[in-house]
CSV table of C-alpha atoms in Angstrom, one decimal:
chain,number,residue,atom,x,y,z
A,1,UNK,CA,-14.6,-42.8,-3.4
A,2,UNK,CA,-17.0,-39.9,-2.6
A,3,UNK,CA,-14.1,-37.3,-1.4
A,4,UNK,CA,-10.8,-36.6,-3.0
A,5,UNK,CA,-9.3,-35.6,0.4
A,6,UNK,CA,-5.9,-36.9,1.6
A,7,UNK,CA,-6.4,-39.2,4.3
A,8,UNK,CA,-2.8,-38.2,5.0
A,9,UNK,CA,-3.9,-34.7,6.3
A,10,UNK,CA,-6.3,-36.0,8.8
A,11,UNK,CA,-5.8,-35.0,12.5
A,12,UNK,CA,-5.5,-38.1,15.3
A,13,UNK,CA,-9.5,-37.4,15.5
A,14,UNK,CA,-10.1,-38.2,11.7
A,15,UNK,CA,-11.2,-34.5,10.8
A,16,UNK,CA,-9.0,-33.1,7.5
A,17,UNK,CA,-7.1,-30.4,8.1
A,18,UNK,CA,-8.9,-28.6,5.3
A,19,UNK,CA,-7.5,-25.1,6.5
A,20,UNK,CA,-3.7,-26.4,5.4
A,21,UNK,CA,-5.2,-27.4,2.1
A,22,UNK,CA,-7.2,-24.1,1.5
A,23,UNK,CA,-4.9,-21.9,2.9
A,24,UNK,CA,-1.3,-23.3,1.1
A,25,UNK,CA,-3.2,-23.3,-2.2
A,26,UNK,CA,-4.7,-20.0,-1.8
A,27,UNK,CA,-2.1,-17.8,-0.3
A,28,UNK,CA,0.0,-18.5,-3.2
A,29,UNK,CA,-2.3,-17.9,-5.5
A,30,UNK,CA,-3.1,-14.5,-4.0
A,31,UNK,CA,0.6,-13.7,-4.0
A,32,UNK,CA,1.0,-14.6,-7.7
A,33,UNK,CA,-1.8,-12.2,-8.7
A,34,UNK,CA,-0.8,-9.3,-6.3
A,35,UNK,CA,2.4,-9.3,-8.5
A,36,UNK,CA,0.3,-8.8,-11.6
A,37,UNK,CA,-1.3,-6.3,-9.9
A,38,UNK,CA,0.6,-3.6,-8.5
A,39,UNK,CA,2.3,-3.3,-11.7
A,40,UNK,CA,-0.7,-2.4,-13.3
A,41,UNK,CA,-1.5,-0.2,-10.1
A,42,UNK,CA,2.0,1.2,-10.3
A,43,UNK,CA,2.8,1.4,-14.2
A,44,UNK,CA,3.4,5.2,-14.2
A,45,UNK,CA,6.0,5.3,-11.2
A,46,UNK,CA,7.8,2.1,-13.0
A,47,UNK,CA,7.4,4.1,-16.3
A,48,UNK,CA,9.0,6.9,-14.7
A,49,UNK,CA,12.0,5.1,-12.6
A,50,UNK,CA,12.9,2.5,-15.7
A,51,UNK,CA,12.5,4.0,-18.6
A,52,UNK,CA,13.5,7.3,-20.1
A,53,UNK,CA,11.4,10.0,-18.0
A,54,UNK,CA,12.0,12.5,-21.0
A,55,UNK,CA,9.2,11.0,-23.4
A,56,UNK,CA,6.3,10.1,-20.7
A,57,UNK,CA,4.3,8.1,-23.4
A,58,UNK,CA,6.7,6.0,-24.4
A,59,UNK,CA,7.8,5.0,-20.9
A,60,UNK,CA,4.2,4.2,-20.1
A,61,UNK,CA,3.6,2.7,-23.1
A,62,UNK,CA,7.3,0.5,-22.9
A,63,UNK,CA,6.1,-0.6,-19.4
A,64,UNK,CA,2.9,-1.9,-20.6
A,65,UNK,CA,5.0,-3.8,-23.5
A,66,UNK,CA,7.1,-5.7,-20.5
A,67,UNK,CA,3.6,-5.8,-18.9
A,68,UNK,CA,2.6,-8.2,-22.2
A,69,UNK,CA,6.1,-9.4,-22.7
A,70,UNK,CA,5.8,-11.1,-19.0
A,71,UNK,CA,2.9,-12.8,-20.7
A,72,UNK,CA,5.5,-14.8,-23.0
A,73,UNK,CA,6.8,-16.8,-20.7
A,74,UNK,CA,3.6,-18.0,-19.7
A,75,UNK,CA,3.1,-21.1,-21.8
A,76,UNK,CA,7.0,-22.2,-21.2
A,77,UNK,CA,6.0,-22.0,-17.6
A,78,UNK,CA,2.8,-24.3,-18.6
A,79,UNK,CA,4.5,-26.8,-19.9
A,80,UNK,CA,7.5,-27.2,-17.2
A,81,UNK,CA,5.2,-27.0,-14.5
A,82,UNK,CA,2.5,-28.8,-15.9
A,83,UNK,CA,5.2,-31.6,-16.6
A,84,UNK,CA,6.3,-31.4,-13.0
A,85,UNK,CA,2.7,-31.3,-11.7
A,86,UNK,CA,2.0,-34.8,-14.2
A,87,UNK,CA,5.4,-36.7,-13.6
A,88,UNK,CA,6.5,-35.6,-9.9
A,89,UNK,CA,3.5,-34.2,-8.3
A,90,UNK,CA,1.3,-31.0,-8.1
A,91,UNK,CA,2.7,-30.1,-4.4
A,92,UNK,CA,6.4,-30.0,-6.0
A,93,UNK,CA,5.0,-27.9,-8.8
A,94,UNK,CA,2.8,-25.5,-6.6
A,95,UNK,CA,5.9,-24.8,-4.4
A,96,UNK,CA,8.3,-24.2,-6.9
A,97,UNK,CA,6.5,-21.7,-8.8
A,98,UNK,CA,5.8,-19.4,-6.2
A,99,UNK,CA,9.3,-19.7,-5.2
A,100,UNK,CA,10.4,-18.7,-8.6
A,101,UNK,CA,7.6,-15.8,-8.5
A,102,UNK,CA,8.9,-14.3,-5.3
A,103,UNK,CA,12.9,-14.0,-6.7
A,104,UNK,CA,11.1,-11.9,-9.8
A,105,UNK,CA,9.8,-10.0,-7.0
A,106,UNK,CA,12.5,-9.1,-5.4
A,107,UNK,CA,14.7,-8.6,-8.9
A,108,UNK,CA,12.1,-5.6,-9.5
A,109,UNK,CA,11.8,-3.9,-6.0
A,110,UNK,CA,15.8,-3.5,-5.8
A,111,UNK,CA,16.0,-2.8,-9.7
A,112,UNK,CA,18.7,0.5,-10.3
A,113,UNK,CA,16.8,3.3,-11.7
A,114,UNK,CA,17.3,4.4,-15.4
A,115,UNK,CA,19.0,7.3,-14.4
A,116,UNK,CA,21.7,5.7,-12.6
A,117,UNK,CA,22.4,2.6,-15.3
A,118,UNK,CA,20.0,3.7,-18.2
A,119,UNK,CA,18.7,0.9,-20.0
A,120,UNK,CA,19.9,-1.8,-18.1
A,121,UNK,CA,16.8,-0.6,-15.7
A,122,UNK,CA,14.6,-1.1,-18.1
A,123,UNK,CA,16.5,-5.0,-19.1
A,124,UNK,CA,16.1,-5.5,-15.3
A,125,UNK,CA,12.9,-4.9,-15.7
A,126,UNK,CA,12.2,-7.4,-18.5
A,127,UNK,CA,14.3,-10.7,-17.1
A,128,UNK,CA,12.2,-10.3,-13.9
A,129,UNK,CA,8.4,-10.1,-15.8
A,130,UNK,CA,9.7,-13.4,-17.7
A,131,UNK,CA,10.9,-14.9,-14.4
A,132,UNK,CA,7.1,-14.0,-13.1
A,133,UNK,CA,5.9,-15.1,-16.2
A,134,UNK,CA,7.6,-18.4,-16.1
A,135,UNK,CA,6.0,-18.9,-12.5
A,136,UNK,CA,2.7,-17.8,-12.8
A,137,UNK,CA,2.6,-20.0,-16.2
A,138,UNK,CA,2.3,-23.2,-14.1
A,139,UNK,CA,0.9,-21.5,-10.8
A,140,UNK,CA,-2.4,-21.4,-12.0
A,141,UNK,CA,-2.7,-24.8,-13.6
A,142,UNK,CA,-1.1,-26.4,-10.4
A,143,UNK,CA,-2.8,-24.7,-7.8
A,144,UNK,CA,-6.2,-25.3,-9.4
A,145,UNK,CA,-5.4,-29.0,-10.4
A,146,UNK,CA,-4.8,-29.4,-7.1
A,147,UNK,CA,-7.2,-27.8,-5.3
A,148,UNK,CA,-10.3,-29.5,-7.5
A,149,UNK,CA,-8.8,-33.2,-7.0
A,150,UNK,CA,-8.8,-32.5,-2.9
A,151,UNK,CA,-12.9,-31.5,-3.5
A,152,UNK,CA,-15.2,-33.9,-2.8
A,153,UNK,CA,-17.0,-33.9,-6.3
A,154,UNK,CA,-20.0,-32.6,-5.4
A,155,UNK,CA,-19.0,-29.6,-3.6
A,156,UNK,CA,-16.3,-28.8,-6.5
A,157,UNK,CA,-17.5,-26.2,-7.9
A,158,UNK,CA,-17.9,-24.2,-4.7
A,159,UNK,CA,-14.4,-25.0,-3.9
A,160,UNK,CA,-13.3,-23.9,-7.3
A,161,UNK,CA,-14.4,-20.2,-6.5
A,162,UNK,CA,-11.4,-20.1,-4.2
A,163,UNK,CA,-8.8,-19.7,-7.2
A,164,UNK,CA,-10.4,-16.1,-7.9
A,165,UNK,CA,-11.2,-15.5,-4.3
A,166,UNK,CA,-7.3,-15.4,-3.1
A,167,UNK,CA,-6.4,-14.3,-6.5
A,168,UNK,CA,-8.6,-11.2,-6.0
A,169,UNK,CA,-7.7,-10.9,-2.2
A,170,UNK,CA,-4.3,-10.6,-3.5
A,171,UNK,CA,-5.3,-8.0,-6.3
A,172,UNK,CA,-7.4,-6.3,-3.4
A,173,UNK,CA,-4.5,-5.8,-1.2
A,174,UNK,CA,-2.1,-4.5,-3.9
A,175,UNK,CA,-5.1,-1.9,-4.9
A,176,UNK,CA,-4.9,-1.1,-0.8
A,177,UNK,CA,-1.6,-1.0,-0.7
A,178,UNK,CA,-1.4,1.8,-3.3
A,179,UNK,CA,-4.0,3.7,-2.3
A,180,UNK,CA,-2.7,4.1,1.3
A,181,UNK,CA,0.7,4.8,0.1
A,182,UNK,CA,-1.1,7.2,-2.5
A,183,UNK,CA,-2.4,8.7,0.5
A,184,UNK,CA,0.7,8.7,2.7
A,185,UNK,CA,3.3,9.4,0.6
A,186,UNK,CA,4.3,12.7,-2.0
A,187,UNK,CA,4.4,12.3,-5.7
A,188,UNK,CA,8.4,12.8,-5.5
A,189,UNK,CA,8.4,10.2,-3.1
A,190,UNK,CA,6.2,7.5,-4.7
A,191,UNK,CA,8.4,8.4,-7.6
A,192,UNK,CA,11.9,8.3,-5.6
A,193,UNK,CA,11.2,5.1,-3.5
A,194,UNK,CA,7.7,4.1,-2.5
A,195,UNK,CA,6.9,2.2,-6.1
A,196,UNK,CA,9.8,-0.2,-4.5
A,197,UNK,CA,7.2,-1.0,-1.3
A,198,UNK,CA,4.9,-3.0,-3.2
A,199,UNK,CA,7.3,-5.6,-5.1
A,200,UNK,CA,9.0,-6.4,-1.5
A,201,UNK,CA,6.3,-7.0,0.0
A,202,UNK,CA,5.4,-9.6,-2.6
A,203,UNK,CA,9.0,-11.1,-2.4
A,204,UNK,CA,8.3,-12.1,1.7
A,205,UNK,CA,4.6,-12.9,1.0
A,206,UNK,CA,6.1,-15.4,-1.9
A,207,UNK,CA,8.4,-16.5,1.1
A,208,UNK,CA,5.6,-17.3,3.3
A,209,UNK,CA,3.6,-19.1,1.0
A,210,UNK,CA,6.9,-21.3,-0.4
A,211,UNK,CA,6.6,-22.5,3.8
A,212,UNK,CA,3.2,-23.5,3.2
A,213,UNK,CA,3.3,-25.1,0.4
A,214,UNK,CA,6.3,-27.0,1.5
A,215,UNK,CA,3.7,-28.7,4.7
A,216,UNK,CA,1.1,-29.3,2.2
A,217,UNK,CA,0.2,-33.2,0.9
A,218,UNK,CA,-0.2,-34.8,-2.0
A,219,UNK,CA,-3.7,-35.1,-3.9
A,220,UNK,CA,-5.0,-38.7,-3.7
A,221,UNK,CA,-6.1,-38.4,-7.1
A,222,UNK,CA,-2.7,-38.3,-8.2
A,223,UNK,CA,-1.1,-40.9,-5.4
A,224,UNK,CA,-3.9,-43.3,-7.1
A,225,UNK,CA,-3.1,-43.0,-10.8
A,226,UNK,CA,-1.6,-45.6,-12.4
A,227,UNK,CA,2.2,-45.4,-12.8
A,228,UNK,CA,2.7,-46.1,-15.9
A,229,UNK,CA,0.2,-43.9,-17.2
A,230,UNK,CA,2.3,-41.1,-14.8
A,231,UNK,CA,5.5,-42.1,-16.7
A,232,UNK,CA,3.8,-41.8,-20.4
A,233,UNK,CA,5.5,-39.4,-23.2
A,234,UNK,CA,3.7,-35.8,-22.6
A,235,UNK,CA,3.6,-34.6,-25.9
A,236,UNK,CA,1.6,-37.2,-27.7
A,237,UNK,CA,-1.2,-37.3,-24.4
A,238,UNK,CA,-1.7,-33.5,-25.3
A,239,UNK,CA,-1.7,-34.6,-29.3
A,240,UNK,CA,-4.6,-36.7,-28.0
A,241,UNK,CA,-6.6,-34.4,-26.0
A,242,UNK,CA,-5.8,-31.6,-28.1
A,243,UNK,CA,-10.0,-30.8,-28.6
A,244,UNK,CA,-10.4,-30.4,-24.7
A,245,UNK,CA,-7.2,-27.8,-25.2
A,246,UNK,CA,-9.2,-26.0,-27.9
A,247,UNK,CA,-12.1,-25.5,-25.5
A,248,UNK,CA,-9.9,-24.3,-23.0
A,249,UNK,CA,-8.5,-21.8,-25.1
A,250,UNK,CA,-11.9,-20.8,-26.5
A,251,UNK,CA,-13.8,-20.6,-22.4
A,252,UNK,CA,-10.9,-18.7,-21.3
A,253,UNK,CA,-10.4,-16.4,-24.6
A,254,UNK,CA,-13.2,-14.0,-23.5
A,255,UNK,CA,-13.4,-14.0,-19.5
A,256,UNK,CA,-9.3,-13.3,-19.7
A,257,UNK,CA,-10.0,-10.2,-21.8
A,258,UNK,CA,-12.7,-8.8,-19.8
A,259,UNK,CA,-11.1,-9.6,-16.5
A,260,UNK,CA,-7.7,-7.5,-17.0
A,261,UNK,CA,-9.9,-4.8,-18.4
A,262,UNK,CA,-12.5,-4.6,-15.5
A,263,UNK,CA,-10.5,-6.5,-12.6
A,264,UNK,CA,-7.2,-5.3,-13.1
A,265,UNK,CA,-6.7,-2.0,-15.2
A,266,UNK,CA,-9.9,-0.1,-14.8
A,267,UNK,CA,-8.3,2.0,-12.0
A,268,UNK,CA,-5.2,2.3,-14.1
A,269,UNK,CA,-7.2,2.9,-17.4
A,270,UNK,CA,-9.1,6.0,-15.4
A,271,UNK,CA,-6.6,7.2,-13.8
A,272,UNK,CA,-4.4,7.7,-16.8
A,273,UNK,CA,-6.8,8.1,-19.8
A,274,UNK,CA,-9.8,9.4,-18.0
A,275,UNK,CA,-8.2,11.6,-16.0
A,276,UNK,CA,-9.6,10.4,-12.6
A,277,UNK,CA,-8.0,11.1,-9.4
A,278,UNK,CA,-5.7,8.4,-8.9
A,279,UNK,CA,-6.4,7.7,-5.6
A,280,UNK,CA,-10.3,7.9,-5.9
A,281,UNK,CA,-9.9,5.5,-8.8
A,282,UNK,CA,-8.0,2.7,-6.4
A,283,UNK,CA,-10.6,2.8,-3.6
A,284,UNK,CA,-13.4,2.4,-6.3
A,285,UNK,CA,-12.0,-0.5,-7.8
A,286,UNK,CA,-12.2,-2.3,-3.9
A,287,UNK,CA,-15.3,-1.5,-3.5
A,288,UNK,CA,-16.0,-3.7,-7.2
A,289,UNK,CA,-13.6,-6.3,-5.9
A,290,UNK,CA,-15.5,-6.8,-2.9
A,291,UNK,CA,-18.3,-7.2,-5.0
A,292,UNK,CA,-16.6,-9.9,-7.1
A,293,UNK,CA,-15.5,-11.7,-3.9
A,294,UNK,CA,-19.0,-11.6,-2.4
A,295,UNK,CA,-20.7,-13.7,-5.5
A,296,UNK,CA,-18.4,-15.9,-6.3
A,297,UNK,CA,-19.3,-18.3,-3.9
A,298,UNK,CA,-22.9,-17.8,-5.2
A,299,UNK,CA,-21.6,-18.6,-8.6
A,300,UNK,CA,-19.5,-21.6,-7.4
A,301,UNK,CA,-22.9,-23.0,-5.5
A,302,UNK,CA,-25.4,-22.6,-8.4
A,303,UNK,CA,-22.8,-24.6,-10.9
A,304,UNK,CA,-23.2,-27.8,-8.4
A,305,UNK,CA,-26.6,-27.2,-8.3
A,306,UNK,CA,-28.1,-26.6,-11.8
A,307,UNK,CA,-25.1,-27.5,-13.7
A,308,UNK,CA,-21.4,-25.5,-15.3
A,309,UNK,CA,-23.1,-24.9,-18.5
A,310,UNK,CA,-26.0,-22.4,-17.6
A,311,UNK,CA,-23.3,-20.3,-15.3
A,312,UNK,CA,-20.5,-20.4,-18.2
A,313,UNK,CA,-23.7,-19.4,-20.5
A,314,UNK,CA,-25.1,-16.3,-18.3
A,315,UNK,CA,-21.5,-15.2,-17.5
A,316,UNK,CA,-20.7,-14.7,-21.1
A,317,UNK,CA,-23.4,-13.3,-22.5
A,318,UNK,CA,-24.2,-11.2,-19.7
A,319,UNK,CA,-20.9,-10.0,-20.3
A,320,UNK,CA,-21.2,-9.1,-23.8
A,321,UNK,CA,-24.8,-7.0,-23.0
A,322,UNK,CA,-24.0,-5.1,-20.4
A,323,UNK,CA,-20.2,-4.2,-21.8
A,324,UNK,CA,-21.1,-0.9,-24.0
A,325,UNK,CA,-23.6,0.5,-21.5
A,326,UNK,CA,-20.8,0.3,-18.4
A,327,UNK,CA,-18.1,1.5,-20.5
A,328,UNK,CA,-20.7,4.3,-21.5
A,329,UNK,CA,-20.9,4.8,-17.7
A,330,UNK,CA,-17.6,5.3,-16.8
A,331,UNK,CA,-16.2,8.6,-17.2
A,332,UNK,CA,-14.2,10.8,-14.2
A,333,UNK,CA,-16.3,10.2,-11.6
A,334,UNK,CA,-15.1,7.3,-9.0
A,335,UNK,CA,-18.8,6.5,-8.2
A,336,UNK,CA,-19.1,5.6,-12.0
A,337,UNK,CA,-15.6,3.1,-11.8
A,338,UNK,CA,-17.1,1.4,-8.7
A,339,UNK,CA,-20.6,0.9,-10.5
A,340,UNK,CA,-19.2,-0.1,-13.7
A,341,UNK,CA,-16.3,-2.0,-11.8
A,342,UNK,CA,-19.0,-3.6,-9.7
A,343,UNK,CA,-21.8,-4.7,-12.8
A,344,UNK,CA,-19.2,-6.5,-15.1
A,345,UNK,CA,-17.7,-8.3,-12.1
A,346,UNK,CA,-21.0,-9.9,-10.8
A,347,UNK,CA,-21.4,-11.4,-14.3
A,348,UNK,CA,-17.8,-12.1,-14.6
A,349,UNK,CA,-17.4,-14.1,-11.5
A,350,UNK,CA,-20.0,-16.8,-13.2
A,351,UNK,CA,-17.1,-18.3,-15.3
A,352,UNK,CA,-14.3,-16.9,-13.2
A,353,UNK,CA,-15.9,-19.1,-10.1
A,354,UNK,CA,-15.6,-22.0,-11.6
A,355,UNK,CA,-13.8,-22.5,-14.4
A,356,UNK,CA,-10.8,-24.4,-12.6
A,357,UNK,CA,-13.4,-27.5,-11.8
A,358,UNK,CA,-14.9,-27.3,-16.0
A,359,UNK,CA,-10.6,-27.3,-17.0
A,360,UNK,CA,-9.8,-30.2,-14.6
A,361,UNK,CA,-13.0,-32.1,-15.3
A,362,UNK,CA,-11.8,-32.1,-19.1
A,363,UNK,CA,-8.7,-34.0,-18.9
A,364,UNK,CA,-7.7,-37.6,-17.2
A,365,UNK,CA,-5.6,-37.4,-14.2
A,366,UNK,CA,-1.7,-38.1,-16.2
A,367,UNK,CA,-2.1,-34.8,-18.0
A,368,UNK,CA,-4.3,-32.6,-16.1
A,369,UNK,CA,-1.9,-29.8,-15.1
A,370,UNK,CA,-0.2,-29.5,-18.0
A,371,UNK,CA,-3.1,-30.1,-20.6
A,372,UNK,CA,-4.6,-27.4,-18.7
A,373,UNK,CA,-1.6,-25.5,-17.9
A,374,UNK,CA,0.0,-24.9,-21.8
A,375,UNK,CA,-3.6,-23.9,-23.8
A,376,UNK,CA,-4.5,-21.8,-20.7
A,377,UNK,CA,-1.2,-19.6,-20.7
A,378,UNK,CA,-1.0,-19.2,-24.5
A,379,UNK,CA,-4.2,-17.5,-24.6
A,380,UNK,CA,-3.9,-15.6,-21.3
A,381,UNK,CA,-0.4,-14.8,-23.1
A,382,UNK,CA,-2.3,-13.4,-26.3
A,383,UNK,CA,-5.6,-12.0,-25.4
A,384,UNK,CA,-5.1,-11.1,-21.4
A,385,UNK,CA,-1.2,-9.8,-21.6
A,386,UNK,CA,-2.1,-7.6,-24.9
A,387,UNK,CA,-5.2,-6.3,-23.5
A,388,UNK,CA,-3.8,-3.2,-21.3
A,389,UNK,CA,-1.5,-2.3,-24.2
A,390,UNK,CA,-4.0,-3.0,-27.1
A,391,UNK,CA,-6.4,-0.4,-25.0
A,392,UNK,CA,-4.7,2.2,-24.1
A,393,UNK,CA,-3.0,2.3,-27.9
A,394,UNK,CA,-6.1,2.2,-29.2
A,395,UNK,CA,-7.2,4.9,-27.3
A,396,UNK,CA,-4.5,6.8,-27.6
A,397,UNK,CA,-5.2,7.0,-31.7
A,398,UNK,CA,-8.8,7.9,-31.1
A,399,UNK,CA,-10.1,4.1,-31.8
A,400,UNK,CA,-11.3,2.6,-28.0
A,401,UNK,CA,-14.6,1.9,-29.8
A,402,UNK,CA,-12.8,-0.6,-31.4
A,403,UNK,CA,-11.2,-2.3,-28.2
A,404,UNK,CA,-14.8,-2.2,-27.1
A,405,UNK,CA,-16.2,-4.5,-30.1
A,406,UNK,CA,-12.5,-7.0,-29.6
A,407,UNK,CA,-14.0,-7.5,-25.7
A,408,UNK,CA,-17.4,-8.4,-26.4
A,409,UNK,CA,-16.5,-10.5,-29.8
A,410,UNK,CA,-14.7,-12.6,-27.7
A,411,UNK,CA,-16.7,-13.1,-24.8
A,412,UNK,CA,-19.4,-14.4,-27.4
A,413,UNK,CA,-16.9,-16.4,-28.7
A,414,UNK,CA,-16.6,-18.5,-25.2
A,415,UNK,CA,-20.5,-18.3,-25.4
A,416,UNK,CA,-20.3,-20.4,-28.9
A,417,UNK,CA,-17.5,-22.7,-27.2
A,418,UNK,CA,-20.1,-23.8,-23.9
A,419,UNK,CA,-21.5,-25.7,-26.2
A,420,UNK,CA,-18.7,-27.8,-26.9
A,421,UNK,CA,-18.0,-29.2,-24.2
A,422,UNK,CA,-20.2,-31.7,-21.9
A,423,UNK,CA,-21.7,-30.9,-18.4
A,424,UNK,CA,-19.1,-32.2,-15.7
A,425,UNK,CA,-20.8,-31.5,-12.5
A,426,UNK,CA,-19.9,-33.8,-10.1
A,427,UNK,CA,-17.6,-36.0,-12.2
A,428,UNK,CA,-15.6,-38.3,-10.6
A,429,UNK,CA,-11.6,-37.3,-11.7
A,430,UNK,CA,-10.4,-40.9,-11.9
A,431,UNK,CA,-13.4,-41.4,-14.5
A,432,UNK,CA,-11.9,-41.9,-18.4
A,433,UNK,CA,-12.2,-38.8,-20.8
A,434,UNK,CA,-13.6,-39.5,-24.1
A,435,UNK,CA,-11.4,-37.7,-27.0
């Protein structure tokens, strides 16, 4: 079998409707990291509208806490979509967690203030980051499981770079979002009502994606594994693989780090602790988004060219080098965010392209969503839902140095972890994995 496409979702003429396939499995995607997004983008106005307004620090500081606490839920979410991805199928589990992301949408955008029902805001809050949590726990494992068994093998890593393509489309048009409304709207206003804007907006986009989803087929990878091997006790298969969970933990400890710093919070982190314009510091951060999208699919190409171990390799320690010297860079300035934004993304994007074909090509077909799913949200859960908190605490006690040396040890640590694993370029997915 040279292509893992459906032949279910040919057209009468034979061609694929590979538009249905890209498009269901990326929209969601995009809508599950807008969420993540604009609440980074709009920490201070939920800070300010949740939380006691009397002690500023604390509220910003609380609402990064939820920020992390979301994180929690995040292995849970592994595990039961990951199960439902294994047993029933990854279409069921795709659809369902975007579903389940859209209602935590929608909890937050019609949330009462503090003011009106004190803490209970600020609870509101919390249940609907877990409910997000929960979702985006298996969204990512199901949506990339997916995608990389509908890739014909050798053209996998290329269609891998779509995960972080949509994801950052989505993170692209949340940063858009509040720059325009930054632009549009008063302080008083983006304080009274506008901070609601972004979260429905991610409750209908969640809507359109559950449709799309819901027309989308299943992978032949999965319609072709054996049935009893579907039907086998979950727990002891991820017993068994347990060493290709440790490398996902250890490839994904350092890129997750780096990625919330430079991806997600820099326009946050300078707009807060810097003291940059806030809206300056939004349009700087698309122009480094732009740049991440633009060389991914360069990233995705080379790996199915020259192999996933060189691009893992020059991600991470080009990463680590060139950490200190952007951080050095950025100061007030937006020219220096969307420089520094821009550097760290092009080396980022190595492993961030195509990590979702190296997890899937480490695990056999009856446990690939949730082998991947449950390692991979425990340490996005500990290193990438800390990170905005650990920063700006650290900062705020006179210690980002420190923060600074956490990043890059890390990232050297999924240097030391490349070579653990063996080179998967165009592996066939129904192919045994050694344990």
């Amino acid at each position: 079998m040279t292509t893992s496409i459906n032949p279910k979702t040919a057209t009468a003429s034979g061609t694929p409707k590979l538009w249905r396939t890209l498009l269901g499995t990326g929209i969601g995607n995009a809508v599950e990291w807008y969420d993540w997004a604009v609440y980074a983008t709009f920490t201070p106005f939920l800070a300010g509208a949740l939380f006691n307004p009397a002690d500023k620090t604390s509220a910003v500081l609380s609402t990064l806490a939820i920020f992390a606490v979301g994180f929690i839920a995040r292995p849970f979410g592994g595990f039961l979509f990951g199960w439902i991805g294994d047993r029933i199928g990854r279409k069921s589990s795709m659809t369902l967690a975007v579903g389940l992301a859209s209602v935590g949408s929608l909890l937050i955008a019609v949330a009462p203030t503090y003011g009106s029902v004190g803490a209970f805001a600020s609870l509101t809050l919390l249940v609907a980051r877990l409910l997000q949590g929960l979702a985006h726990g298996g969204e990512l494992p199901s949506s990339q499981t997916y995608l990389s068994e509908m890739a014909p093998k050798e053209k996998r890593g290329l269609w891998a770079t779509l995960i972080y393509t949509s994801g950052t489309c989505g993170i692209l048009f949340g940063t858009l979002l509040g720059a325009v409304m930054t632009l549009m709207l008063s302080k008083a206003d983006m304080q009274a009502w506008g901070w609601r804007v972004p979260f429905a907006v991610g409750a209908a986009m969640g809507l359109y994606a559950l449709y799309m989803r819901s027309r989308l087929h299943e992978s032949e990878v999965f319609i072709d594994e054996d049935a009893n091997a579907k039907r086998a006790p979950i727990w002891p298969q991820i017993v068994r693989y347990r060493k290709q969970a440790g490398q996902v933990i250890g490839l994904t400890v350092g890129l997750t780090v780096v990625y919330y710093i430079w991806g997600v919070v820099a326009p946050s982190h300078a707009a807060t602790d810097l003291g940059m314009d806030r809206g300056s510091a939004l349009w700087a951060s698309v122009i480094g988004n732009l740049v991440f999208i633009a060389v991914l699919p360069f990233w995705g190409r080379l790996s199915d060219r020259i192999g996933r171990k060189k691009v893992l390799l020059t991600s991470a320690i080009g990463g680590a080098v060139l950490h200190f010297p952007m951080t050095w860079l950025l100061k007030d300035q937006p020219w220096q965010l969307a420089v520094s934004m821009s550097v760290m993304l092009i080396f980022i994007a190595g492993s961030a392209a195509i990590v979702p074909a190296v997890y899937a090509e480490l695990f056999p077909t009856s446990i690939r969503t949730v082998g991947v799913g449950v390692p991979y949200s425990i340490c996005v859960a500990v290193f990438g839902g800390t990170a905005p908190y650990l920063q700006s605490w650290l900062g705020s006690i006179h210690l980002a140095q420190m923060f600074n040396f956490y990043a890059v040890a890390l990232l050297l640590i999924s240097a030391v972890f490349v070579f653990t694993i063996p080179e998967t370029m165009g592996k066939d997915l129904n192919e045994s994995v050694s344990v």
